Coordinates of C-alpha atoms in Angstrom, one line a residue:
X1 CA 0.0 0.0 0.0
X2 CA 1.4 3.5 -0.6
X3 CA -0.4 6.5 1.0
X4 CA 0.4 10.2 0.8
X5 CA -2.5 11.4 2.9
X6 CA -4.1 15.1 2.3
X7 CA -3.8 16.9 5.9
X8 CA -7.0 18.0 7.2
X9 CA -7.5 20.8 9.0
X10 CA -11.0 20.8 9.7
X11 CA -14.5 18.9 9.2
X12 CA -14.4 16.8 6.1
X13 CA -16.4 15.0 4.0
X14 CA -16.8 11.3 4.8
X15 CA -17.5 9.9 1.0
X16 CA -14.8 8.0 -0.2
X17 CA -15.4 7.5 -4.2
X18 CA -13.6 4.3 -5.1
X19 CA -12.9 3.2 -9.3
X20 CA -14.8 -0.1 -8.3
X21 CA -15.7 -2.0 -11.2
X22 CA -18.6 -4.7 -12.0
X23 CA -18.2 -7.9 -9.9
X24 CA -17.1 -11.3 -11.6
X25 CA -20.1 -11.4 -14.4
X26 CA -18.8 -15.1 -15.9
X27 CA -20.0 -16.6 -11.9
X28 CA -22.8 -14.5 -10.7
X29 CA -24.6 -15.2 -14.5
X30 CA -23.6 -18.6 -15.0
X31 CA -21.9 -17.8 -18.0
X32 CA -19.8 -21.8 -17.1
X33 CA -20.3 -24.8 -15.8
X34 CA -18.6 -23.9 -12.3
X35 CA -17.6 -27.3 -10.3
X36 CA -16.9 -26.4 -6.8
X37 CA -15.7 -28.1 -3.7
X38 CA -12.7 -29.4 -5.4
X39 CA -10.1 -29.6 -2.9
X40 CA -7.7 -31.9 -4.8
X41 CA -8.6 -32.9 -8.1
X42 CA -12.3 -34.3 -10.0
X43 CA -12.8 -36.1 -13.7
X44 CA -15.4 -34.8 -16.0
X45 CA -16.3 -37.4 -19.3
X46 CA -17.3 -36.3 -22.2
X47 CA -19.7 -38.3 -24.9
X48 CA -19.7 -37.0 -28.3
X49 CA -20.6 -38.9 -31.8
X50 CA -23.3 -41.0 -32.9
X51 CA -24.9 -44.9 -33.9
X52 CA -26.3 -44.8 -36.7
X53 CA -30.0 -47.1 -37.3
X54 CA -29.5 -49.7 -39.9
X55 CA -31.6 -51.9 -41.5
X56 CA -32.9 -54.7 -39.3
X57 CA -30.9 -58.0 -39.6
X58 CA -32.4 -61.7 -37.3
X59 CA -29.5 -63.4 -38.1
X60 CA -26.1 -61.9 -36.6
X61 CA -22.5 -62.9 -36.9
X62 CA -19.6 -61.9 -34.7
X63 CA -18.6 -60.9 -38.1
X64 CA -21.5 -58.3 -38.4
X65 CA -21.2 -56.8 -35.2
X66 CA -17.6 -55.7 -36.0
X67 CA -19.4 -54.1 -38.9
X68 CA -22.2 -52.3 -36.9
X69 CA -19.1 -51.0 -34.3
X70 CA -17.3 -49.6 -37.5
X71 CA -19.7 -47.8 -38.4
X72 CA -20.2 -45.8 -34.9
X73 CA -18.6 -42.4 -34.2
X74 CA -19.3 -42.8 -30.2
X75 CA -17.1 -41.7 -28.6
X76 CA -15.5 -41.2 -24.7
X77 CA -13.2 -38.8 -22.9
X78 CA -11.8 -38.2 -20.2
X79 CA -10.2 -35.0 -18.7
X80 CA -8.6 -34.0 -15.2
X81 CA -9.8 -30.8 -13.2
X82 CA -7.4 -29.8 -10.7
X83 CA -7.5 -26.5 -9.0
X84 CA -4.4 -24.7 -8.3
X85 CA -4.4 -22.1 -5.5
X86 CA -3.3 -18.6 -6.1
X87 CA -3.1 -15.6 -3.8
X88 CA -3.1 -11.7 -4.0
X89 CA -1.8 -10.1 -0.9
X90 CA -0.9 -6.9 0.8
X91 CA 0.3 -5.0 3.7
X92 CA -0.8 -1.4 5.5
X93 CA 1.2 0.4 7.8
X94 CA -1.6 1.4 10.2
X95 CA 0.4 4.6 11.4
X96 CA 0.2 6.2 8.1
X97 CA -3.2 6.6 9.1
X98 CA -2.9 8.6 11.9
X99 CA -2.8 11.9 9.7
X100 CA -5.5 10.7 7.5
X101 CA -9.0 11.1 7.8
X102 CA -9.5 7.5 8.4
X103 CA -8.0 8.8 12.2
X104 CA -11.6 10.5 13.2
X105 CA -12.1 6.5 13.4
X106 CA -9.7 5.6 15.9
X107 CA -10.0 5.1 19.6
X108 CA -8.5 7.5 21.9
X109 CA -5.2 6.8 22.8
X110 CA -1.6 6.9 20.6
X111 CA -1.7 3.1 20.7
X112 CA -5.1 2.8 19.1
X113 CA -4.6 3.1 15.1
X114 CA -7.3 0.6 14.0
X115 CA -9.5 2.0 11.6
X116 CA -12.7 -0.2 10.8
X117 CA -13.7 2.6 8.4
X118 CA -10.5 2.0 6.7
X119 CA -10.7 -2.0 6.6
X120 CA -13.8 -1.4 5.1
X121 CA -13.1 0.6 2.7
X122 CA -10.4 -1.6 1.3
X123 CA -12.7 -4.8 1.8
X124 CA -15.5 -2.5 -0.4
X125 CA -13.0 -1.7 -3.1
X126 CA -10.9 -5.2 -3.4
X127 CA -13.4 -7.3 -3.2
X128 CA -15.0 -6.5 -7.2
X129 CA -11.4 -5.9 -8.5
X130 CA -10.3 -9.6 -7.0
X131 CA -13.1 -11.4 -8.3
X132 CA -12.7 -9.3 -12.2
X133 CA -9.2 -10.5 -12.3
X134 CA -9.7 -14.1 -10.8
X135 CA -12.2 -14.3 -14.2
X136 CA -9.3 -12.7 -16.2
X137 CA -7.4 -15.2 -14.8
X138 CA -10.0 -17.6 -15.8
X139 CA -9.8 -16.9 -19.5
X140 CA -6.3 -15.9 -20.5
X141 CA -3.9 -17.4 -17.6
X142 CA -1.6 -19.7 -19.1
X143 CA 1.2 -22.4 -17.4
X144 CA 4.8 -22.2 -18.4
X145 CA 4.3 -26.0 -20.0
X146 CA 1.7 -25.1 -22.2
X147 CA 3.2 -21.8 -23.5
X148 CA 6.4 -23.8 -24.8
X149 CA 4.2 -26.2 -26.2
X150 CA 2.5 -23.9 -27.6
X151 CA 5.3 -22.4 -29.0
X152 CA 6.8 -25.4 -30.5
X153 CA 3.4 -26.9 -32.2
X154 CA 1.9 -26.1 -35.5
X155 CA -0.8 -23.9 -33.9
X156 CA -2.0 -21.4 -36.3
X157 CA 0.6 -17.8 -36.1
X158 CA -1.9 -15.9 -34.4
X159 CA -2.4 -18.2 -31.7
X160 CA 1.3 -18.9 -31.1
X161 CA 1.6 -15.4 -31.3
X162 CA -1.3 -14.7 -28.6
X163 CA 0.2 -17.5 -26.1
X164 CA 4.1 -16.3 -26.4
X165 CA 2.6 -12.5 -25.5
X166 CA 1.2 -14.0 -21.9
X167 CA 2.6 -14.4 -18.9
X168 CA 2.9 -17.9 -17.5
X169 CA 1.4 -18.8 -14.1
X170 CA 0.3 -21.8 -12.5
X171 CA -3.2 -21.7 -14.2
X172 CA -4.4 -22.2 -17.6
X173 CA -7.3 -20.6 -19.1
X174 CA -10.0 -21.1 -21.8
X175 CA -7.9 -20.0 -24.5
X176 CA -5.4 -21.7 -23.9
X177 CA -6.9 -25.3 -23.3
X178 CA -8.9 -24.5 -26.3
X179 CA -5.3 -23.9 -28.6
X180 CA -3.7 -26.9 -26.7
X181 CA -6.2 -29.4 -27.2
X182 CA -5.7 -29.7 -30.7
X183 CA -1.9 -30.4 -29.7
X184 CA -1.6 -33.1 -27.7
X185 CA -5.0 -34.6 -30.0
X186 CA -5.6 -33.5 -33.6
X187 CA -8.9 -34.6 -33.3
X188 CA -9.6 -32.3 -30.9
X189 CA -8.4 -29.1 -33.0
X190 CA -10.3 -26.1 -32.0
X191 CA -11.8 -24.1 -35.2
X192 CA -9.7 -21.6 -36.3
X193 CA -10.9 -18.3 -37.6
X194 CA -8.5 -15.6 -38.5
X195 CA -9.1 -11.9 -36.4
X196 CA -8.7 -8.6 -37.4
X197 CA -9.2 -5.7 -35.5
X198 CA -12.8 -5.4 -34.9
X199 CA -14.6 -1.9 -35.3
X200 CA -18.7 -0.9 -35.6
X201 CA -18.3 -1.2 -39.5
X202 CA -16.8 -4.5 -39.8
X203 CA -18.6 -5.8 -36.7
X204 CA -21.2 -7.5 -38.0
X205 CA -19.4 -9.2 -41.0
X206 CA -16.5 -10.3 -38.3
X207 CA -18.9 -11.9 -36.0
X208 CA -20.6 -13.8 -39.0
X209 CA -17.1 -15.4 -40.0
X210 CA -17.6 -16.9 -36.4
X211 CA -21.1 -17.8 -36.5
X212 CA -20.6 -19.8 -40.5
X213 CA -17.3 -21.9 -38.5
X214 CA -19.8 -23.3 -36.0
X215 CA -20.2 -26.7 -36.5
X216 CA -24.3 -27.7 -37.4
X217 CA -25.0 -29.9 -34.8
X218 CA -24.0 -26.6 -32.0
X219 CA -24.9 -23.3 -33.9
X220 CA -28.0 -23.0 -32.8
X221 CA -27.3 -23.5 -29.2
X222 CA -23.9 -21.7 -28.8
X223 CA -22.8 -18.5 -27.2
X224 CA -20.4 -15.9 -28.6
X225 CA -17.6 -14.0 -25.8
X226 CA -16.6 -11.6 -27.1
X227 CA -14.5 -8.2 -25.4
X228 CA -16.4 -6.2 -23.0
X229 CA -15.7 -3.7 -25.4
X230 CA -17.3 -4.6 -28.4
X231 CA -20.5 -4.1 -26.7
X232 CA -20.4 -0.4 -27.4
X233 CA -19.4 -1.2 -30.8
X234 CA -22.9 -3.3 -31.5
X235 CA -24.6 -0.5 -29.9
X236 CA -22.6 2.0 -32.5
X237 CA -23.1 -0.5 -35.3
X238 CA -26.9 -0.5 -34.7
X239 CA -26.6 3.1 -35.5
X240 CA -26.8 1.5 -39.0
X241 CA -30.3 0.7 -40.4
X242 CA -28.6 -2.0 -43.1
X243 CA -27.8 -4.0 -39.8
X244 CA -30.3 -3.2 -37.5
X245 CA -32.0 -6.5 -37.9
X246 CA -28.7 -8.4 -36.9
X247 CA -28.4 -7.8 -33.3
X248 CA -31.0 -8.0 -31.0
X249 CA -30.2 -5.7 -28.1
X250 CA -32.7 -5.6 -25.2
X251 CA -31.4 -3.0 -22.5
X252 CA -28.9 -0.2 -22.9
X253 CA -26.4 -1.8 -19.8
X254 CA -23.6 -4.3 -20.7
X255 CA -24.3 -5.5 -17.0
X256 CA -27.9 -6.6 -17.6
X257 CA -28.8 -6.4 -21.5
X258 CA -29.4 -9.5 -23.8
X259 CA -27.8 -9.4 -26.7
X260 CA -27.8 -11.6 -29.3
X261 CA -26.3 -12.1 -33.1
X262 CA -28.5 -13.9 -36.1
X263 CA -30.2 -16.0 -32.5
X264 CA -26.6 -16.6 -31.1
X265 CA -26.5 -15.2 -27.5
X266 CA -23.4 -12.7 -26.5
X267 CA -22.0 -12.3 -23.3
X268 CA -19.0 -9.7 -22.6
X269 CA -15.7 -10.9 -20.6
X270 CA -12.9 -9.3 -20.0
X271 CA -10.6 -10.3 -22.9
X272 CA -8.8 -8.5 -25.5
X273 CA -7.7 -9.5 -29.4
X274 CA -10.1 -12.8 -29.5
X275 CA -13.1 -14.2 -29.6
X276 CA -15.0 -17.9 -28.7
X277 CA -17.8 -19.5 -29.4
X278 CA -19.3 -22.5 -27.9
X279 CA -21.9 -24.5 -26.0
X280 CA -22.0 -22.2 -22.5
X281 CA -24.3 -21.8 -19.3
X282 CA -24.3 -24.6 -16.3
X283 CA -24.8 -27.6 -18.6
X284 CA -21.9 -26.2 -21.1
X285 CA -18.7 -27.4 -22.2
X286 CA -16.8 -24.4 -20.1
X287 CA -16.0 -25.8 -17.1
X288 CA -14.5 -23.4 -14.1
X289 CA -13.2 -25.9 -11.3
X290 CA -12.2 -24.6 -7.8
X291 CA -11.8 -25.2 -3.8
X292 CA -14.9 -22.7 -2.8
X293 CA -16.2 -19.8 -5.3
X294 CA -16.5 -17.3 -2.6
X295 CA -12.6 -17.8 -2.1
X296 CA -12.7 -15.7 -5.2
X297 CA -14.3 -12.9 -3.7
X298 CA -13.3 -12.3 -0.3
X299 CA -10.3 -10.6 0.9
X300 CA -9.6 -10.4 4.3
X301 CA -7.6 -8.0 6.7
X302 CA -5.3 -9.0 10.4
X303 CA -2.7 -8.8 12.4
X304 CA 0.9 -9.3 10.6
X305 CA 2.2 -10.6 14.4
X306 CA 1.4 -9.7 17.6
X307 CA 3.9 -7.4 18.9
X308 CA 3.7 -5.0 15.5
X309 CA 0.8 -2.7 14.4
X310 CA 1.6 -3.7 10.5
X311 CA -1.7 -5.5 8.8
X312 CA -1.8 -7.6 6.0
X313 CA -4.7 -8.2 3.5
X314 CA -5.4 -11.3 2.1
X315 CA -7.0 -13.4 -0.5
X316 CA -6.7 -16.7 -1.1
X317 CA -8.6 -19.1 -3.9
X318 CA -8.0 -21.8 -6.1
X319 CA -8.7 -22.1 -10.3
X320 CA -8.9 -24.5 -13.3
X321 CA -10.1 -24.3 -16.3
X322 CA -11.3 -27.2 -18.9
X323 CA -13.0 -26.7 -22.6
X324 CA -15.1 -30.1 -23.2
X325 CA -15.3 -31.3 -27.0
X326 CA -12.8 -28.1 -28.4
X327 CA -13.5 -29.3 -31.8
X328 CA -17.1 -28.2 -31.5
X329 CA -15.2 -24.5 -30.6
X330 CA -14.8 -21.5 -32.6
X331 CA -11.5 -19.7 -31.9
X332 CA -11.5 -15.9 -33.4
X333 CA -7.9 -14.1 -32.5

């Protein structure tokens, strides 16, 4: 914490007017299938492909039946979901406060230099900002492993591009799973689509480059995430009576409209330079595994020791990622 208090000489005001932004949006909406109360690790299976009918046949050979099983595209997978625990963390030198105006707070007494109004304030402003960059965290983090690997595949320029720009940590993301999976199994390739930069007169033409990539079978039932900032760009774009009938915007706030493209729902996250598309919600094929989701937004204040009148704030919570069936994914970057 760094503080350069103002020095009051009088009666002050007693607002404090904090830059707090909108709380984690991909949780409180259910934008994922979130899969709590992992404390070390949890398997999800996926089912995907088909068997076919056939005409009917009484008599049956062993022969046969290796026929039939030829001709099925079932198929099973299984992935790992295993939460890794990351922190955010500072300290507050309570004297500092003495001169402040957090002091009209504090006890009587040059030993007293708790502030509650203080704590609360810092509780008040963290708590939004932790939980916005815990679902950063969720969509872009990336691990040292799969950055190299990423690095050293095929992967399409952009992507390699995109992953070599991040900063490795000890969780992966959405995009990243979604560029990996297609490394480690062909079959699982995400669908590529090449990005450009997106503006309100090629925003309707980018978006329906991503919604012709989606595979039949998921297009009518897939969401688009796109940047938080492309929602003022629709809202421009609809400016446009050529397009007006393209996206279906009900309410003027990105916090609580519905918006929608040619039927395909939109939801704004914070990422920049890409775009997916995919089966989403509670039942989706995003899956967001942790320890507890309200370790995500809560950060707590204490003691550093005993003796000392230095506090520390806190936050502790733990995060995984996991794209089910990539190859049903549309990657725009």
């Amino acid at each position: 914490m760094v503080y350069a208090p103002k020095k009051f000489a009088g009666k002050h005001a007693q607002d404090i007017i904090s830059l707090v932004i909108h709380a984690n949006r991909t949780v409180s909406k259910k934008l994922v299938r979130v899969l709590d109360n992992i404390k070390n690790e949890q398997y999800v299976t996926t089912i995907s492909g088909d068997v076919p009918w056939r005409d009917y046949q009484e008599d049956i050979s062993e022969d046969d039946l290796d026929t039939f099983a030829a001709d099925s595209t079932l198929a099973f997978a299984d992935a790992t979901v295993k939460p890794e625990k990351i922190m955010a963390m500072d300290k507050f030198a309570m004297d500092d406060l003495r001169s402040s105006r957090f002091a009209e707070d504090m006890k009587a007494g040059a030993a007293n230099i708790t502030s509650n109004e203080f704590e609360q304030a810092v509780i008040s402003y963290l708590t939004p900002k932790l939980g916005k960059s815990y679902e950063k965290r969720y969509y872009l983090g990336i691990t040292a492993a799969i950055k190299t690997a990423i690095a050293a595949s095929s992967a399409p320029a952009a992507q390699k591009a995109w992953a070599a720009a991040q900063t490795a940590g000890k969780t992966c993301g959405v995009v990243a799973r979604l560029i990996y999976a297609g490394i480690v199994d062909a079959a699982a390739t995400v669908i590529n689509v090449v990005g450009t930069t997106v503006t309100a007169a090629n925003i309707v033409a980018e978006y329906k480059k991503i919604h012709l990539a989606l595979p039949t079978e998921v297009a009518g039932k897939s969401t688009l995430f796109v940047p938080e900032g492309d929602f003022a760009l629709i809202l421009q774009a609809n400016d446009d009576q050529t397009v007006r009938d393209k996206f279906t915007v009900s309410g003027d706030d990105m916090e609580t409209a519905t918006v929608k493209y040619l039927g395909m729902k939109i939801e704004f996250v914070p990422i920049t330079g890409m775009r997916f598309a995919g089966i989403a919600g509670d039942q989706g094929d995003f899956i967001l595994g942790t320890d507890l989701l309200a370790d995500s937004n809560e950060f707590t204040i204490g003691e550093k020791n005993n003796l000392g009148d230095v506090k520390f704030g806190k936050a502790v919570a733990s995060l995984d990622a996991h794209v089910l069936l990539p190859q049903q994914k549309v990657l725009y970057i």
